[in-house]
Short mmCIF file of C-alpha atoms in Angstrom, two decimals:
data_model
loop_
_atom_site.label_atom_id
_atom_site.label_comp_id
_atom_site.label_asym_id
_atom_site.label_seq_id
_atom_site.Cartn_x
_atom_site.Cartn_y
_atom_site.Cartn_z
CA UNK A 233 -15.80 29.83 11.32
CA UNK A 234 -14.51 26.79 12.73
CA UNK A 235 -10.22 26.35 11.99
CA UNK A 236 -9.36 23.27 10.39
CA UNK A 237 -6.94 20.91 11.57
CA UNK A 238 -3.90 19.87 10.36
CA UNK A 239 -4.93 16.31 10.39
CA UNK A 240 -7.64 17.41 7.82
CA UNK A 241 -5.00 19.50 5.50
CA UNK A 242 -2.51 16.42 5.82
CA UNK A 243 -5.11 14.12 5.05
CA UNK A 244 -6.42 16.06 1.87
CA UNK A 245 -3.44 16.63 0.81
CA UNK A 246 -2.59 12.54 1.04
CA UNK A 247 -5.80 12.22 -1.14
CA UNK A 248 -4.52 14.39 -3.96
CA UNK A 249 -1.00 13.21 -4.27
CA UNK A 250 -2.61 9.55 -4.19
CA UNK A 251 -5.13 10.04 -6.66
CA UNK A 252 -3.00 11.99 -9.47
CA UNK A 253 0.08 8.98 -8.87
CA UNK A 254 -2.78 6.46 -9.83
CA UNK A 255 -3.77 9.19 -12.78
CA UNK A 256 -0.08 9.59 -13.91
CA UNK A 257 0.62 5.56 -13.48
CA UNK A 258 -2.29 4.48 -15.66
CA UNK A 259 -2.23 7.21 -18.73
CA UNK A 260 1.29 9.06 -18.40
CA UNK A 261 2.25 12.52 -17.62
CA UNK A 262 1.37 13.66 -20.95
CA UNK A 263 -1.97 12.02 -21.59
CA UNK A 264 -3.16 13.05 -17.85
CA UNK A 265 -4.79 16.51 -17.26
CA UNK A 266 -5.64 18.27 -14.13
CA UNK A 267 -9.45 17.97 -14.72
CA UNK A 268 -8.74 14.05 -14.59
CA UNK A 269 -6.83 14.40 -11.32
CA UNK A 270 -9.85 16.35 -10.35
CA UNK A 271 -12.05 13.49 -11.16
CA UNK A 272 -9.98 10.87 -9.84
CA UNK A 273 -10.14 12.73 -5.90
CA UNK A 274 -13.53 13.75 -6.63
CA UNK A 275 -12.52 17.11 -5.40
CA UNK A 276 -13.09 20.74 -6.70
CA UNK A 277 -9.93 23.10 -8.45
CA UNK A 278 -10.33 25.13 -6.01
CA UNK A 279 -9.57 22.37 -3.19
CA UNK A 280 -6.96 21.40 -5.25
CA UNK A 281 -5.39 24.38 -6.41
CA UNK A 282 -5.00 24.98 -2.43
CA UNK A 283 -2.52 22.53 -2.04
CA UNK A 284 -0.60 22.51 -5.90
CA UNK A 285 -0.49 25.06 -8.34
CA UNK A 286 -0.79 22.36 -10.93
CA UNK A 287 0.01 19.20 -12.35
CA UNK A 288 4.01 19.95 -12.73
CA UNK A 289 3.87 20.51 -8.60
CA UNK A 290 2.28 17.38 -8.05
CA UNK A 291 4.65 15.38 -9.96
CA UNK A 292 7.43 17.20 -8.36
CA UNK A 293 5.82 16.28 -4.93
CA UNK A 294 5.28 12.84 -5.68
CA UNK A 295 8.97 12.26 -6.42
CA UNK A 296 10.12 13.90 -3.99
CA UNK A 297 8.39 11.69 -1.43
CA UNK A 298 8.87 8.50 -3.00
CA UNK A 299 12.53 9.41 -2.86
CA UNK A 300 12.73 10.11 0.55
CA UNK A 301 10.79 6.82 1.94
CA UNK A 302 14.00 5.15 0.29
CA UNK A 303 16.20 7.38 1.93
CA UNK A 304 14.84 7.16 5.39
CA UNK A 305 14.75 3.29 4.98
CA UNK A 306 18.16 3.00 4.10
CA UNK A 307 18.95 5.08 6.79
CA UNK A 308 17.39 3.47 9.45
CA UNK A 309 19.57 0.44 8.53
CA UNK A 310 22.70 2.02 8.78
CA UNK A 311 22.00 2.88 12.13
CA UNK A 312 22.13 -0.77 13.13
CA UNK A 313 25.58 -2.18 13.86
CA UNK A 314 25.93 -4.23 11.77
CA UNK A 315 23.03 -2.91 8.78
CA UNK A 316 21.29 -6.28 7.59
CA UNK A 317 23.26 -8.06 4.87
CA UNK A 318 22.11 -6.85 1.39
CA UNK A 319 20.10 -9.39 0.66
CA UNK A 320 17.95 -8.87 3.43
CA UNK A 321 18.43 -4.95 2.95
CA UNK A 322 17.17 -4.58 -0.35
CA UNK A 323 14.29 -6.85 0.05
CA UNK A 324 13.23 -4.57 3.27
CA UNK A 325 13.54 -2.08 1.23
CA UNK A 326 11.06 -2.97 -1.61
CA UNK A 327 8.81 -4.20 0.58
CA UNK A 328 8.21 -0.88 2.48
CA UNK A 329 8.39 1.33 -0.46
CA UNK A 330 6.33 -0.68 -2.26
CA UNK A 331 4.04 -1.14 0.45
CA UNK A 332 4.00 2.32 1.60
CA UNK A 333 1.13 3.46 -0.42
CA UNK A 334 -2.04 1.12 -0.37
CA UNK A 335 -3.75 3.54 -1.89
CA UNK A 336 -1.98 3.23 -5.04
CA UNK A 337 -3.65 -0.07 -6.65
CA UNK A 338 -5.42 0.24 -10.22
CA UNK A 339 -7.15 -2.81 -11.22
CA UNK A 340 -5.52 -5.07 -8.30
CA UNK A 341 -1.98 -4.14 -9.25
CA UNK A 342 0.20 -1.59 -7.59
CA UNK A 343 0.37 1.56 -9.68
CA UNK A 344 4.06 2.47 -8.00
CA UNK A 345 6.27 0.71 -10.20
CA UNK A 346 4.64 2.12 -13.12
CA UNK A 347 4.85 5.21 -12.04
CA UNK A 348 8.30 5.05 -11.13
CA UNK A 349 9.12 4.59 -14.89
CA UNK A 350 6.93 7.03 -15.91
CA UNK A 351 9.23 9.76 -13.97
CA UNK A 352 12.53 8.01 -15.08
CA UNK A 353 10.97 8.76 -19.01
CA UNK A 354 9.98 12.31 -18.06
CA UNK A 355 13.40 13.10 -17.09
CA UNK A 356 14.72 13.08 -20.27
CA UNK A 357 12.58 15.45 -21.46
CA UNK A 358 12.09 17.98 -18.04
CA UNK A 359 15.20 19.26 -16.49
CA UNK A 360 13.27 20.21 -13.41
CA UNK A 361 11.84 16.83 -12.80
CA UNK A 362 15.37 15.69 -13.69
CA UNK A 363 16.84 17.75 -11.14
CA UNK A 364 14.75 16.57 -8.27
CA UNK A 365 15.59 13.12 -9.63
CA UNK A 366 19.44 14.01 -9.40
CA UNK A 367 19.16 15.43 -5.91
CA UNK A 368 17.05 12.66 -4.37
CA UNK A 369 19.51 9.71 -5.86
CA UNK A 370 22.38 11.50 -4.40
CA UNK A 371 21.19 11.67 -0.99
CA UNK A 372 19.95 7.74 -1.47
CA UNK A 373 23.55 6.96 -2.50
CA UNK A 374 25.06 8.89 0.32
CA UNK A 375 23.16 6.83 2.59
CA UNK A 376 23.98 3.37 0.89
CA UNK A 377 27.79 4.16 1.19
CA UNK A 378 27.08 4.74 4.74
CA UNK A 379 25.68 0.88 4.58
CA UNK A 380 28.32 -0.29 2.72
CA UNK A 381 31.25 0.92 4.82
CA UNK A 382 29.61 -0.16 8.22
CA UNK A 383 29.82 -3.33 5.77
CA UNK A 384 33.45 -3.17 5.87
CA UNK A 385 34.01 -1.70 9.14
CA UNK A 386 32.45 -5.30 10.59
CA UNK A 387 34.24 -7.37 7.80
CA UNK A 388 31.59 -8.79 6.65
CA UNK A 389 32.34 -6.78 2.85
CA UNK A 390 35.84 -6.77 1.13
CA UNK A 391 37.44 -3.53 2.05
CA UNK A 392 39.08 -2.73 -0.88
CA UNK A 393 36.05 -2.65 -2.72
CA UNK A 394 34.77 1.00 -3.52
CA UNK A 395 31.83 1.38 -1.13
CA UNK A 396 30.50 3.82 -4.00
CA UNK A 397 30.44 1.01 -6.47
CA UNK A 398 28.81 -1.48 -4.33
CA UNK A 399 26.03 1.30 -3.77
CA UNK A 400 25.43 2.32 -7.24
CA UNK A 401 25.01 -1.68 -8.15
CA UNK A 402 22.37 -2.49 -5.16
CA UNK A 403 20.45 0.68 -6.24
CA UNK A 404 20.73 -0.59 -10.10
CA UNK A 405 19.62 -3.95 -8.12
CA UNK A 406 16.20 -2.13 -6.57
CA UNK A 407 15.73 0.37 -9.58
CA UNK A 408 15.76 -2.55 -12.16
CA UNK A 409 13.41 -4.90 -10.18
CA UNK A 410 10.56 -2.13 -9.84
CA UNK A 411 11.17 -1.58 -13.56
CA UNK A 412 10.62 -5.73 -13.96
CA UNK A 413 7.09 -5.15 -12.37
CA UNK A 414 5.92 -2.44 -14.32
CA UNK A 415 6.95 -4.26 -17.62
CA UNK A 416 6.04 -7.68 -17.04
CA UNK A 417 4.07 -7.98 -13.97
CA UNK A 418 3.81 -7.95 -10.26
CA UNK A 419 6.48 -9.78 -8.09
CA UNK A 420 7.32 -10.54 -4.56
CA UNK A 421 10.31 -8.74 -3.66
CA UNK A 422 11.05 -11.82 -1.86
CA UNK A 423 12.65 -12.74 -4.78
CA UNK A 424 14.68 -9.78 -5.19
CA UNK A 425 16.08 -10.63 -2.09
CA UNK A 426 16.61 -14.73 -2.80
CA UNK A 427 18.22 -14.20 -5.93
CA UNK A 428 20.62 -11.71 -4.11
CA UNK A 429 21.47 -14.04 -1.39
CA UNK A 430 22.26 -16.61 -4.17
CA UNK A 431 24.66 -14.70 -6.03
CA UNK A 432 26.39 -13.66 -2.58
CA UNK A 433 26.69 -17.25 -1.49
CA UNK A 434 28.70 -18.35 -4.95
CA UNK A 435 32.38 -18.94 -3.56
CA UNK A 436 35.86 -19.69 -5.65
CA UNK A 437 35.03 -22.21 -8.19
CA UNK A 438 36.00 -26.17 -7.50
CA UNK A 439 39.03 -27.81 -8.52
CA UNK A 440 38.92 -29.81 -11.23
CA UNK A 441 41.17 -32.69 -11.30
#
């Protein structure tokens, strides 16, 4: 019997994770059962049983990955010396995570942000989902303060500003503009990052005479 390759398991395994984040983004966690993930990849249970022992797994795994694009983005920009100023950061960084999955687009619209407030709902009600939640913010904030104090290291950020603080608000920044897509509709996240550079160009008020 002929082996098969790990290209062929990888690529399967994309398929399934793909098709149950479009499942879970257009119906919910709740509403979604395994025989529609079934239907969605056109695939047997036992081809998907293979890879995830059910639909908990598969949310878990679909978290988990989403949260570690954003890490490795962030990441790569703190490797630069300078990073790119926020503006620029946080735009780069919707664009890829957003863009990441072409796959994921029900109807013409990306199924992403919806799904990402699907999880942040679930989490109040699964303290397993919440703790892969907890774990993958942490190590995207870690990274961030990285950004922010090569920030300050090339005084180009205030340095007695808390680098934590400035990374919890450009998270909030990214979390709440993916959250403004899956409520009201699909957006550039060019102008994420205009809006940003606005408020970073506002100096010390005028004079008045």
């Amino acid at each position: 019997m002929a082996r098969v390759s790990q290209e062929h398991l990888d690529a399967r395994r994309r398929q399934i994770l793909d098709g149950a984040a479009l499942c879970f983004a257009r119906n919910g966690f709740h509403a979604t059962s395994m025989q529609d993930v079934l239907k969605e990849v056109d695939l047997s249970a036992g081809a998907v049983y293979r890879y995830f022992s059910g639909k908990d797994e598969l949310i878990g795994a679909i978290v988990t990955e989403v949260l570690d694009e954003v890490s490795a983005t962030f990441e790569e920009a703190a490797r630069q010396s300078p990073p790119p100023p926020p503006d620029l950061l946080v735009g780069q960084v919707l664009e890829q995570v957003l863009g990441a999955r072409p796959a994921l687009v029900d109807d013409g619209a990306l199924a992403l942000p919806r799904l990402v407030v699907q999880v942040w709902t679930e989490t109040l009600r699964d303290e397993e989902l919440a703790a892969i939640l907890v774990r993958g913010y942490d190590k995207v904030r870690a990274v961030w303060v990285k950004v922010v104090e090569a920030y300050q290291d090339a005084g180009m950020m205030p340095a007695d500003v808390p680098a934590e603080s400035v990374a919890r608000t450009m998270i909030a920044l990214a979390q709440g503009f993916v959250a403004q897509m899956a409520l009201f509709g699909a957006t550039p996240a060019g102008v994420a990052q205009e809006g940003l550079r606005g408020l970073m160009s506002m100096g010390e008020p005028s004079s008045r005479s």
